[in-house]
XYZ file of C-alpha atoms in Angstrom:
779
model
C 26.818 10.895 -16.110
C 23.997 11.143 -18.645
C 24.776 12.963 -21.907
C 22.877 16.120 -22.786
C 20.172 15.109 -25.251
C 17.395 17.492 -24.209
C 15.960 20.329 -26.233
C 12.882 22.241 -25.172
C 9.973 22.723 -27.596
C 8.922 25.811 -25.628
C 12.098 27.817 -25.384
C 15.826 27.629 -25.649
C 17.485 25.451 -23.060
C 18.920 28.311 -21.046
C 15.625 30.179 -20.931
C 13.944 26.985 -19.790
C 16.528 26.384 -17.072
C 16.167 29.961 -15.865
C 12.378 29.624 -15.560
C 12.727 26.246 -13.869
C 15.222 27.786 -11.441
C 12.706 30.446 -10.413
C 10.021 27.803 -9.895
C 12.473 25.651 -7.961
C 13.135 28.490 -5.538
C 9.425 29.132 -5.111
C 8.705 25.452 -4.398
C 11.492 25.495 -1.805
C 10.012 28.572 -0.176
C 6.388 27.416 -0.230
C 7.176 24.011 1.257
C 9.216 25.561 4.075
C 6.635 28.288 4.711
C 3.771 25.773 4.768
C 5.509 23.779 7.500
C 6.445 26.940 9.391
C 2.849 28.158 9.347
C 1.597 24.839 10.721
C 4.085 24.948 13.596
C 4.547 28.633 14.438
C 1.679 30.680 13.008
C -1.467 28.612 13.312
C -2.826 28.563 16.900
C -1.962 25.394 18.787
C -3.757 25.480 22.162
C -2.827 21.881 23.048
C 0.923 22.436 22.640
C 1.223 19.102 20.858
C 4.030 18.944 18.303
C 2.696 19.468 14.777
C 5.824 18.495 12.863
C 6.866 18.557 9.256
C 10.028 17.962 7.292
C 11.546 21.062 5.725
C 14.880 19.322 5.049
C 13.259 16.290 3.395
C 11.286 18.595 1.115
C 14.359 20.618 0.208
C 16.298 17.631 -1.112
C 13.440 16.822 -3.512
C 12.729 20.314 -4.839
C 14.915 20.134 -7.953
C 13.668 16.684 -8.882
C 10.024 17.628 -8.475
C 10.416 20.934 -10.289
C 11.908 19.335 -13.387
C 9.340 16.560 -13.377
C 6.161 18.587 -13.048
C 7.258 21.680 -14.955
C 8.920 19.915 -17.878
C 8.760 16.142 -18.052
C 5.378 14.787 -16.985
C 2.428 14.168 -19.270
C -1.209 14.028 -18.213
C -1.079 10.220 -18.446
C 1.852 9.912 -16.029
C 1.389 9.115 -12.336
C 3.796 9.947 -9.498
C 4.250 8.563 -5.996
C 5.920 11.167 -3.770
C 7.929 10.158 -0.714
C 5.934 10.807 2.482
C 8.031 13.587 3.984
C 7.973 15.629 0.772
C 4.212 16.149 0.897
C 4.510 19.936 1.468
C 6.623 20.142 -1.684
C 3.883 18.293 -3.605
C 1.273 20.725 -2.305
C 3.533 23.624 -3.312
C 3.768 22.211 -6.840
C 0.008 21.730 -7.032
C -0.503 25.301 -5.814
C 1.730 26.681 -8.567
C -0.234 24.606 -11.092
C -3.494 26.139 -9.878
C -4.759 22.943 -8.267
C -4.666 24.228 -4.680
C -5.641 27.681 -3.398
C -3.195 29.606 -1.238
C -5.346 29.382 1.877
C -5.132 25.576 1.717
C -1.378 25.845 2.330
C -2.209 27.080 5.833
C -4.002 23.821 6.698
C -1.116 21.321 6.714
C -1.722 18.693 9.416
C -4.880 20.410 10.614
C -8.219 18.626 10.951
C -9.773 18.359 7.495
C -6.753 20.037 5.905
C -3.686 18.871 4.021
C -2.589 15.481 5.282
C 0.763 14.790 6.900
C 1.637 12.522 3.975
C 0.176 12.392 0.457
C -3.292 10.832 0.422
C -5.409 10.007 -2.627
C -8.577 9.954 -0.572
C -8.086 12.741 1.973
C -6.051 15.517 0.348
C -7.992 18.176 -1.594
C -5.431 18.434 -4.415
C -4.334 15.802 -6.953
C -2.396 12.945 -5.344
C -1.702 9.922 -7.523
C -0.525 7.540 -4.821
C -0.989 7.556 -1.074
C 2.317 7.258 0.758
C 3.311 7.324 4.397
C 4.363 3.802 5.227
C 7.962 3.552 4.074
C 8.433 1.210 1.107
C 4.752 0.831 0.242
C 4.439 4.119 -1.640
C 7.659 3.352 -3.491
C 6.394 0.047 -4.842
C 2.847 1.221 -5.595
C 3.703 2.589 -9.090
C 5.024 -0.849 -10.054
C 1.687 -2.421 -9.279
C -0.103 0.600 -10.735
C 1.727 -0.012 -14.016
C 0.728 -3.664 -14.038
C -2.881 -2.798 -13.162
C -3.005 -0.228 -15.988
C -1.701 -2.780 -18.464
C -4.271 -5.313 -17.329
C -7.132 -2.840 -17.648
C -5.965 -1.479 -20.992
C -5.727 -4.990 -22.429
C -9.287 -5.905 -21.473
C -11.204 -2.634 -21.167
C -9.392 -0.005 -23.284
C -9.243 3.543 -21.983
C -6.557 3.462 -19.319
C -4.079 4.993 -21.782
C -0.330 4.934 -21.424
C 2.087 6.956 -19.338
C 4.989 6.426 -16.999
C 4.635 5.469 -13.367
C 7.154 7.382 -11.252
C 8.194 6.753 -7.653
C 10.114 9.455 -5.797
C 11.705 7.819 -2.781
C 14.382 8.471 -0.219
C 17.503 6.323 -0.148
C 16.730 5.136 3.401
C 13.455 3.779 2.010
C 15.513 1.170 0.179
C 16.195 -0.446 3.546
C 12.687 -1.863 3.310
C 12.593 -5.426 2.040
C 9.299 -4.690 0.266
C 11.229 -2.586 -2.253
C 13.539 -5.420 -3.232
C 10.771 -8.021 -3.255
C 9.055 -5.878 -5.882
C 12.182 -4.967 -7.857
C 13.148 -8.571 -8.492
C 9.698 -10.074 -9.159
C 9.690 -11.679 -12.625
C 6.556 -9.715 -13.579
C 8.363 -6.398 -13.149
C 11.284 -6.708 -15.578
C 9.124 -5.859 -18.609
C 7.420 -2.787 -17.101
C 9.321 -0.109 -18.998
C 6.949 2.622 -17.850
C 8.201 2.295 -14.255
C 10.721 4.954 -13.170
C 12.135 5.263 -9.685
C 14.018 8.417 -8.722
C 16.011 7.899 -5.547
C 16.710 10.983 -3.440
C 20.238 9.875 -2.531
C 20.879 12.320 0.305
C 22.687 9.681 2.404
C 20.788 10.570 5.568
C 18.196 8.735 7.592
C 16.105 10.104 10.431
C 18.890 10.085 13.016
C 22.195 10.153 11.205
C 24.320 10.205 8.103
C 24.291 6.655 6.746
C 27.970 5.671 6.796
C 28.016 2.705 4.409
C 25.407 3.661 1.824
C 26.896 2.922 -1.596
C 25.294 3.955 -4.852
C 27.487 1.439 -6.659
C 26.099 -1.432 -4.601
C 22.534 -0.231 -5.146
C 23.174 0.126 -8.874
C 24.441 -3.439 -9.048
C 21.323 -4.773 -7.319
C 19.004 -2.929 -9.717
C 21.025 -3.987 -12.752
C 20.922 -7.614 -11.632
C 17.115 -7.368 -11.653
C 17.143 -6.063 -15.233
C 16.636 -2.370 -14.488
C 18.276 0.506 -16.325
C 20.402 2.522 -13.901
C 21.152 6.222 -14.431
C 23.421 7.831 -11.853
C 23.438 11.589 -11.315
C 26.336 12.247 -8.987
C 27.830 15.620 -9.914
C 26.386 18.772 -11.381
C 27.640 20.996 -14.174
C 29.860 23.154 -11.955
C 31.764 20.228 -10.458
C 31.990 18.499 -13.818
C 33.662 21.606 -15.263
C 36.085 21.734 -12.314
C 37.090 18.126 -12.954
C 38.410 19.202 -16.367
C 40.781 21.777 -14.874
C 44.300 21.129 -13.567
C 43.846 19.296 -10.268
C 40.315 18.299 -11.300
C 41.020 14.575 -11.355
C 42.385 14.857 -7.829
C 39.156 16.582 -6.794
C 37.042 13.827 -8.359
C 39.142 11.134 -6.673
C 38.905 12.879 -3.330
C 35.104 13.221 -3.541
C 34.601 9.699 -4.898
C 36.578 8.088 -2.082
C 35.281 10.299 0.704
C 32.950 8.690 3.240
C 29.406 9.991 3.547
C 29.834 11.498 7.039
C 32.981 13.387 6.024
C 31.243 14.806 2.960
C 28.235 15.888 5.016
C 30.573 17.647 7.448
C 31.989 19.706 4.585
C 28.518 21.124 3.980
C 28.642 22.704 7.430
C 32.051 24.364 6.882
C 32.918 27.965 6.159
C 34.926 28.604 2.989
C 38.103 28.926 5.069
C 37.429 25.570 6.702
C 36.691 24.048 3.319
C 40.072 25.124 1.966
C 41.691 23.283 4.863
C 39.501 20.158 5.008
C 38.682 19.405 1.373
C 42.264 18.796 0.134
C 42.727 16.043 2.720
C 46.122 14.753 3.829
C 47.254 12.485 1.017
C 48.716 12.980 -2.430
C 45.688 14.970 -3.541
C 46.326 17.802 -1.102
C 48.767 19.886 -3.125
C 46.935 19.810 -6.487
C 43.630 20.417 -4.690
C 44.985 23.423 -2.832
C 46.085 24.926 -6.147
C 42.671 24.242 -7.709
C 40.743 25.692 -4.767
C 42.919 28.796 -4.851
C 41.372 29.622 -8.264
C 37.879 29.758 -6.723
C 36.387 32.602 -4.731
C 34.463 31.807 -1.566
C 31.034 31.824 -3.211
C 32.176 29.503 -6.004
C 33.776 27.123 -3.504
C 30.677 27.097 -1.309
C 28.509 26.367 -4.347
C 30.807 23.744 -5.867
C 30.998 21.465 -2.858
C 27.203 21.003 -2.892
C 26.811 20.875 -6.696
C 25.344 17.386 -6.916
C 23.481 15.879 -9.859
C 20.140 15.688 -8.080
C 20.099 19.494 -7.803
C 21.363 20.204 -11.331
C 18.289 21.016 -13.409
C 20.007 20.357 -16.716
C 21.398 17.005 -15.593
C 17.942 15.948 -14.427
C 16.385 16.863 -17.786
C 19.090 14.892 -19.564
C 18.445 11.871 -17.339
C 14.738 11.893 -18.162
C 15.579 12.015 -21.861
C 17.814 8.957 -21.502
C 15.122 6.715 -19.960
C 14.789 3.391 -21.769
C 11.075 2.640 -21.943
C 11.619 -1.058 -22.611
C 12.574 -1.867 -18.998
C 12.196 -0.302 -15.560
C 14.553 2.577 -14.774
C 16.054 3.836 -11.558
C 17.713 7.251 -11.353
C 20.138 7.482 -8.442
C 20.187 11.232 -7.865
C 22.767 12.474 -5.360
C 21.253 15.244 -3.258
C 21.809 17.228 -0.079
C 19.189 16.906 2.619
C 18.031 20.401 3.502
C 19.530 21.888 0.294
C 19.208 25.671 0.431
C 18.216 25.751 4.114
C 20.339 26.682 7.111
C 20.050 23.078 8.225
C 21.446 21.571 5.028
C 23.621 18.543 5.578
C 23.219 18.467 9.356
C 22.721 14.882 10.578
C 19.837 15.908 12.852
C 17.949 18.092 10.384
C 15.186 15.581 9.672
C 12.494 17.302 11.726
C 14.254 20.571 12.488
C 12.493 23.882 11.846
C 14.002 27.107 10.574
C 14.025 29.948 13.051
C 12.156 33.132 12.207
C 15.427 34.800 11.211
C 16.428 31.851 9.052
C 13.036 31.851 7.369
C 13.395 35.571 6.647
C 16.784 34.914 5.067
C 15.267 32.142 2.942
C 12.533 34.503 1.776
C 15.160 37.005 0.660
C 17.225 34.397 -1.170
C 14.231 32.864 -2.968
C 12.531 36.133 -3.913
C 9.576 35.557 -1.591
C 7.960 37.795 1.014
C 7.994 36.770 4.668
C 4.991 38.991 5.417
C 3.046 37.750 2.383
C 4.271 34.160 2.108
C 1.710 33.040 -0.477
C 2.286 35.931 -2.877
C 2.124 34.556 -6.435
C 4.909 34.687 -8.970
C 4.898 37.890 -11.045
C 2.268 37.347 -13.711
C 4.545 38.529 -16.514
C 7.478 36.332 -15.501
C 8.705 33.384 -17.532
C 8.207 31.188 -14.470
C 4.523 32.141 -14.150
C 3.973 31.547 -17.863
C 5.609 28.139 -17.613
C 3.402 27.249 -14.638
C 0.277 28.189 -16.583
C 1.424 26.287 -19.654
C 2.209 23.157 -17.672
C -1.079 23.378 -15.779
C -2.905 23.183 -19.084
C -0.751 20.300 -20.350
C -1.184 18.265 -17.169
C -4.922 18.780 -16.825
C -6.696 15.438 -16.869
C -10.218 15.036 -18.207
C -12.825 13.866 -15.688
C -12.959 10.111 -15.310
C -16.216 8.560 -16.473
C -16.837 5.746 -14.030
C -18.486 2.588 -15.249
C -20.819 0.843 -12.831
C -19.737 -2.754 -12.188
C -22.011 -5.433 -13.641
C -24.474 -6.832 -11.089
C -23.311 -9.801 -9.042
C -25.948 -12.454 -8.259
C -26.789 -13.086 -4.636
C -27.502 -16.827 -4.911
C -26.795 -19.452 -7.556
C -29.800 -21.448 -6.373
C -27.857 -24.656 -5.833
C -27.551 -26.362 -2.438
C -24.218 -28.159 -1.933
C -24.426 -31.666 -0.539
C -22.102 -34.408 0.575
C -18.870 -33.540 2.352
C -16.782 -30.543 1.400
C -14.610 -27.669 2.547
C -15.105 -23.925 2.400
C -11.899 -23.683 0.353
C -13.375 -26.000 -2.278
C -16.606 -24.014 -2.194
C -14.699 -20.840 -2.990
C -13.206 -22.330 -6.164
C -16.626 -23.635 -7.147
C -18.190 -20.192 -6.603
C -15.801 -18.614 -9.098
C -16.688 -21.194 -11.742
C -20.403 -20.792 -11.054
C -20.028 -17.024 -11.392
C -18.478 -17.420 -14.833
C -21.517 -19.465 -15.911
C -24.278 -17.490 -14.172
C -22.953 -13.934 -14.553
C -20.315 -13.822 -17.317
C -20.184 -10.009 -17.408
C -19.352 -9.841 -13.720
C -16.930 -12.766 -14.028
C -15.113 -10.924 -16.810
C -14.205 -8.241 -14.251
C -12.729 -10.775 -11.823
C -8.943 -10.981 -11.615
C -7.302 -13.376 -9.190
C -3.805 -12.995 -7.783
C -1.766 -15.517 -5.814
C 1.853 -15.949 -4.690
C 2.572 -19.318 -6.292
C -0.172 -21.147 -4.355
C -2.905 -21.463 -6.995
C -3.017 -25.241 -7.080
C -2.981 -25.601 -3.282
C -5.852 -23.136 -2.758
C -8.357 -24.731 -5.154
C -7.953 -22.258 -7.998
C -7.150 -24.977 -10.546
C -10.573 -25.067 -12.167
C -10.701 -21.274 -12.429
C -7.207 -21.090 -13.944
C -7.996 -23.793 -16.493
C -11.077 -21.834 -17.551
C -9.753 -18.253 -17.706
C -5.987 -18.644 -18.187
C -3.044 -16.766 -16.716
C -2.450 -13.123 -17.566
C 0.773 -12.173 -19.321
C 1.575 -9.066 -21.407
C 2.444 -11.400 -24.304
C 1.386 -14.926 -25.179
C 3.760 -17.639 -24.038
C 4.059 -21.251 -25.094
C 2.655 -23.833 -22.676
C 5.143 -26.634 -23.187
C 3.093 -29.030 -21.058
C -0.172 -28.509 -22.952
C 0.147 -31.952 -24.575
C 1.216 -33.747 -21.392
C -1.574 -36.138 -20.404
C -0.622 -36.031 -16.739
C -0.853 -32.227 -16.503
C -3.972 -31.228 -14.581
C -3.327 -27.495 -14.150
C -3.025 -25.913 -17.606
C -0.743 -22.863 -17.496
C -1.953 -20.880 -20.521
C -0.323 -17.412 -20.386
C -1.730 -14.681 -22.623
C -3.036 -11.084 -22.480
C -6.627 -12.291 -21.997
C -5.926 -14.359 -18.875
C -7.620 -13.415 -15.613
C -5.132 -14.762 -13.083
C -1.853 -13.055 -12.161
C 0.779 -15.270 -10.582
C 3.538 -13.554 -8.605
C 6.510 -14.970 -6.776
C 6.294 -16.028 -3.138
C 6.087 -12.551 -1.619
C 2.814 -11.667 0.068
C 3.570 -7.943 0.155
C 3.794 -7.949 -3.639
C 0.442 -9.708 -3.883
C -1.442 -7.222 -1.730
C 0.391 -4.287 -3.334
C -0.931 -5.409 -6.706
C -4.305 -6.180 -5.157
C -4.606 -2.599 -3.913
C -3.823 -1.135 -7.329
C -6.148 -3.532 -9.176
C -8.770 -2.452 -6.676
C -8.205 1.230 -7.479
C -8.757 1.052 -11.257
C -12.390 2.097 -10.791
C -11.254 5.477 -9.459
C -8.131 5.935 -11.619
C -9.528 5.049 -15.036
C -13.210 4.440 -14.420
C -12.894 0.712 -15.092
C -13.927 -1.413 -12.107
C -12.278 -4.751 -11.485
C -13.218 -7.407 -8.956
C -9.748 -8.355 -7.660
C -9.302 -11.403 -5.448
C -6.048 -12.258 -3.702
C -5.502 -15.749 -2.333
C -2.814 -16.693 0.167
C -2.260 -19.031 3.077
C -4.071 -17.531 6.058
C -1.044 -17.750 8.404
C 0.691 -15.210 6.167
C -2.120 -12.658 6.098
C -0.506 -10.802 8.980
C 2.686 -10.459 6.949
C 0.711 -8.789 4.206
C -1.667 -6.862 6.426
C 0.087 -3.486 6.505
C 0.412 -2.998 2.734
C -3.097 -4.358 2.224
C -4.636 -1.979 4.747
C -2.638 0.859 3.196
C -4.177 -0.087 -0.138
C -7.616 0.135 1.463
C -6.704 3.558 2.886
C -5.732 4.651 -0.632
C -9.094 3.600 -2.074
C -8.233 0.130 -3.336
C -11.138 -2.310 -3.004
C -10.377 -6.001 -3.068
C -11.244 -9.405 -1.654
C -8.469 -11.143 0.283
C -8.951 -14.867 0.836
C -6.917 -16.546 3.573
C -6.857 -20.302 3.212
C -6.214 -22.769 4.769
C -6.500 -21.389 8.274
C -6.258 -22.038 11.976
C -5.085 -24.983 14.039
C -7.532 -27.029 11.945
C -4.540 -27.288 9.628
C -3.355 -29.693 12.289
C -0.572 -31.725 10.620
C 1.223 -28.562 9.431
C 2.131 -27.400 12.934
C 2.382 -23.983 14.506
C 4.206 -22.295 11.634
C 1.154 -22.769 9.395
C -1.618 -22.287 11.949
C -3.129 -18.791 12.132
C -4.437 -17.480 15.454
C -5.035 -13.717 15.285
C -6.540 -13.336 11.797
C -10.234 -13.779 12.790
C -10.276 -10.422 14.561
C -9.280 -8.499 11.428
C -12.915 -7.748 10.713
C -13.199 -6.054 14.065
C -10.088 -3.943 13.614
C -9.651 -3.031 9.927
C -11.547 0.042 8.672
C -13.049 -0.296 5.220
C -13.102 -4.091 5.391
C -15.728 -6.733 6.105
C -14.612 -10.152 7.337
C -16.484 -13.390 6.805
C -15.570 -16.841 8.066
C -18.229 -19.223 6.728
C -18.747 -22.711 8.128
C -20.451 -24.333 5.138
C -20.170 -24.335 1.353
C -23.529 -22.583 0.985
C -22.472 -19.790 3.335
C -19.196 -19.479 1.425
C -20.994 -18.952 -1.856
C -23.255 -16.294 -0.374
C -20.385 -14.469 1.323
C -18.171 -14.528 -1.784
C -20.971 -12.994 -3.851
C -21.659 -10.391 -1.164
C -17.977 -9.485 -1.046
C -17.735 -9.118 -4.829
C -20.784 -6.846 -4.843
C -18.863 -4.366 -2.652
C -16.030 -3.862 -5.133
C -15.403 -1.209 -7.768
C -17.846 1.444 -6.581
C -17.591 4.740 -4.645
C -19.697 3.389 -1.775
C -17.937 0.026 -1.714
C -15.214 -1.540 0.367
C -12.868 -4.473 0.769
C -13.461 -7.891 2.290
C -11.521 -10.731 3.869
C -12.628 -14.368 3.814
C -11.045 -16.902 6.158
C -11.517 -20.392 4.757
C -10.694 -23.920 5.841
C -9.632 -27.253 4.375
C -11.624 -29.226 6.956
C -14.154 -31.541 5.280
C -17.614 -30.930 6.769
C -20.878 -32.785 6.265
C -22.908 -30.191 4.366
C -26.213 -31.562 5.646
C -25.328 -29.952 8.988
C -26.020 -26.576 7.360
C -29.738 -27.465 7.180
C -30.291 -24.965 4.360
C -34.065 -24.307 4.137
C -35.761 -25.660 1.035
C -38.484 -23.016 1.021
C -37.371 -20.073 -1.180
C -38.445 -17.420 1.336
C -36.773 -19.214 4.224
C -33.654 -19.763 2.098
C -33.450 -16.052 1.297
C -33.894 -15.234 4.987
C -30.988 -17.541 5.839
C -28.857 -15.961 3.106
C -29.494 -12.451 4.394
C -28.591 -13.515 7.925
C -25.423 -15.325 6.822
C -24.254 -12.290 4.872
C -25.192 -9.978 7.776
C -23.078 -11.880 10.308
C -24.920 -14.782 11.982
C -27.938 -17.059 11.941
C -29.636 -19.469 14.291
C -28.523 -22.899 13.136
C -30.349 -24.949 15.786
C -32.964 -23.920 18.340
C -33.686 -25.985 21.406
C -37.286 -26.728 22.370
C -38.404 -24.089 24.821
C -36.064 -21.558 26.390
C -32.378 -22.456 26.093
C -30.139 -22.923 29.111
C -27.075 -21.893 27.098
C -26.227 -20.547 23.644
C -23.261 -21.913 21.699
C -22.017 -19.306 19.204
C -19.477 -20.910 16.891
C -17.666 -19.778 13.763
C -16.126 -21.465 10.745
C -14.528 -24.879 11.117
C -15.659 -25.190 14.755
C -19.405 -25.324 14.051
C -19.450 -29.170 13.931
C -18.015 -29.217 17.477
C -20.768 -26.858 18.640
C -23.469 -29.052 17.104
C -21.974 -32.185 18.647
C -21.778 -30.434 22.003
C -25.443 -29.408 21.727
C -26.378 -33.054 21.221
C -24.317 -34.091 24.249
C -25.829 -31.352 26.378
C -29.355 -32.363 25.364
C -28.642 -35.875 26.629
C -27.662 -34.267 29.948
C -30.882 -32.277 30.131
C -29.286 -28.969 29.104
C -31.058 -27.134 26.278
C -28.612 -25.404 23.936
C -29.171 -23.061 21.003
C -26.461 -23.078 18.319
C -25.729 -19.840 16.463
C -23.473 -19.925 13.405
C -21.404 -16.733 13.324
C -20.195 -15.761 9.869
C -18.876 -12.230 10.472
C -17.696 -11.030 13.895
C -17.021 -7.593 12.456
C -20.571 -7.054 11.246
C -21.953 -8.271 14.565
C -19.682 -5.929 16.493
C -20.815 -2.979 14.378
C -24.427 -3.953 15.055
C -23.814 -3.966 18.820
C -22.158 -0.552 18.527
C -25.115 0.748 16.531
C -27.457 -0.257 19.340
C -25.587 2.207 21.537
C -25.590 4.944 18.925
C -21.874 4.474 18.186
C -22.269 3.283 14.585
C -24.770 3.558 11.771
C -24.733 -0.152 10.880
C -27.960 -2.208 10.642
C -28.966 -3.948 13.866
C -31.653 -6.372 12.722
C -29.272 -9.352 12.541
C -28.870 -9.286 16.336
C -32.627 -9.625 16.841
C -32.805 -12.587 14.475
C -29.624 -14.437 15.468
C -29.803 -13.617 19.195
C -33.486 -12.921 19.980
C -34.044 -11.336 23.385
C -36.555 -13.989 24.492
C -33.843 -16.651 24.051
C -31.046 -14.802 25.858
C -28.893 -17.228 27.829
C -25.299 -17.602 29.029
C -22.938 -17.854 26.061
C -20.095 -20.143 25.079
C -18.278 -18.785 22.033
C -16.045 -20.999 19.921
C -13.675 -20.381 17.032
C -10.430 -21.605 15.526
C -8.546 -18.451 16.500
C -8.112 -16.070 19.397
C -11.170 -16.172 21.687
C -11.366 -12.401 22.168
C -12.817 -12.200 18.647
C -16.268 -13.282 19.840
C -16.053 -12.316 23.514
C -18.076 -9.138 22.863
C -21.199 -11.198 22.088
C -22.001 -11.248 25.778
C -22.897 -7.560 25.460
C -25.777 -8.291 23.073
C -28.011 -9.111 26.079
C -25.520 -8.568 28.895
C -25.220 -12.298 29.513
C -22.237 -14.190 30.970
C -19.839 -15.504 28.317
C -17.062 -18.083 28.219
C -14.943 -17.522 25.111
C -13.111 -20.597 23.787
C -10.391 -20.386 21.173
C -6.672 -20.596 20.529
C -4.241 -18.596 22.641
C -1.023 -20.573 22.194
C 1.197 -21.439 19.266
C -0.053 -24.562 17.578
C 1.679 -27.866 17.039
C 1.396 -30.807 14.712
C -0.976 -33.657 15.377
C -4.269 -35.265 14.496
C -7.283 -32.958 14.477
C -8.825 -34.345 17.668
C -5.475 -34.117 19.466
C -4.874 -30.526 18.438
C -8.430 -29.438 19.302
C -8.155 -31.107 22.706
C -4.761 -29.443 23.293
C -6.280 -25.992 22.752
C -9.538 -26.695 24.590
C -11.803 -26.271 21.572
C -12.964 -29.874 21.184
C -16.498 -31.036 21.857
C -15.588 -32.138 25.374
C -14.314 -28.647 26.229
C -17.464 -27.012 24.874
C -19.698 -29.303 26.924
C -17.644 -28.655 30.032
C -17.801 -24.880 29.533
C -21.561 -24.997 28.978
C -22.114 -27.031 32.148
C -20.029 -24.522 34.078
C -22.113 -21.677 32.689
C -25.376 -23.330 33.656
C -24.050 -24.497 37.045
C -25.073 -28.070 36.381
C -23.514 -30.868 38.438
């Protein structure tokens, strides 16, 4: 237990606890009533289940009350577990941040969201949550992002980063990947409060052990504070028979304890003493308690004891991350408390009326405010003023150039071109480059970031000695200091994109835009996709670079060959995907992606790059400045005509990324067979798909790129080609309603030489020629 070290600057401790108790009861009522209104009061003509989680809110009420109405400062940020969103809205209502009529809109169109949302809820929400584990880890990466911003562009301030999470959320591996990352151990502003109610969605968790959890956090360098019992039980432990009571409760399994919460006082007197040596002393102790005291004592856990919670906050060590394991009862104060199936249960009308009576609310006027002259109302008003944040003054990101004016030659890869583009940015646009921060999971050297790292250094909260600085054979110089612009995490892609999302949200949190770039092997993008897309949903804008990619990574085999990633641009809202074929296209697309970041009308981007060396003369970049700019605009918009046959084409070959050389070689072969072929270089399937939708009035995207890349007077049967799943480009046949044969990868890859692997998947030059002949019905 945590010792009592708290004194209140506003009132004596008991007066404070009394006011907090009144607020606690009102939060409990408002959260339950909000869910009830959504399910039973608001018209629902479809009959579809609305849902809500009264029990999950109830277990968090004490924790949230003490946080918002005593502990938090305006600089603090809090991530609230998804199913406690009605409790968060209740808190915001009491703080004057949400009008009463908004509480009637939970889960309605345009109303309060099912789970906390930074971008969609009308009241203050610090972190979007909803996908279990992601909201819990977000404050870790928010803390790191704040430190980075404060060190380079002062104004982000200080403040703790809290995560309120359910114990079942700790089943998610993402939590433990974040907890143990070496970057996290020094983030003393991070505080996790675990709602240890020992229930999941379907059941009481039989083997959940706070001791085991504590050991795992401690091993990662976290401070652990355990709140198991409240003041009433602690006092009982000091009485005769008290040690027997503590032993009985400490050794009792979770399901047995939960069953006690459903017992009458008479049943408690029979069940609680057990059958062993503790029975006789426990019977004598329980005989000293009346029924109300016994009923209260058995559920007097630390996570519902307001004083114990205040003491825990006062004991937080700000030099390292802290976790508070707060024992709670799911459904505390509701008729469903402790029941293993209470997760989505709703109070009946009679039960809700009883709750109104017990909490001092009015069933017929559920949103009635606290009495204006009450200590609780005064405390709410006082805390509202203390927590009010000044408006954020947003800085406009420095302009990003569109073209460096250099035409790459020789042989090179798009991955190399990406590294070169970062260095060129630092020379051509230093103000924009100063906003760039790169993040990788221990793959910097293998993704061509070496030159960038040597130039800008590695970020660290404190300067560290580079013991290999004087080693002549060291090529990658690992200079770690607070001015570095690269953050290196361990090999955990979910950590990388979690940090990427928070770095991409600094423009909206503190008004300081960053241009965050995450680099990982493309085969592992799918592993990181959910937390990355959740970051986009929460307003984080970033550039994710997947490299190397596809079966073009032939010797590595199927485990390192991505297949489905090219279609991300078609499927991910708020994201533009580019897969350039040439170094020049890569430069243009990188600059276009960076120009989207850090602004209210911006968005995220994904670049899929390759390690295949390609003759850059195949790009045929126009020398004329006007023609060059036209090509750039087309490449950034999604596609351009790379080669046009003389006269009307018999077939069009639309290829993307590493497969463009095969398309060009096939066009040459077809020409020798008397078949005229146009070659279109596709750089963004997502932008092209949006353009085709816009033609039908289903999107507001620009359409001009279709007219330039696929002019109507050159419409012909299509063969599409990419190093990924062929469905990605299959829609191109709808541009002019022409037949299409999509070629791509539909099977797991395998190791081999490039020509062998391409032939195995039917994406080699021979396969393209064969498909084109079939489309044109040539012998």
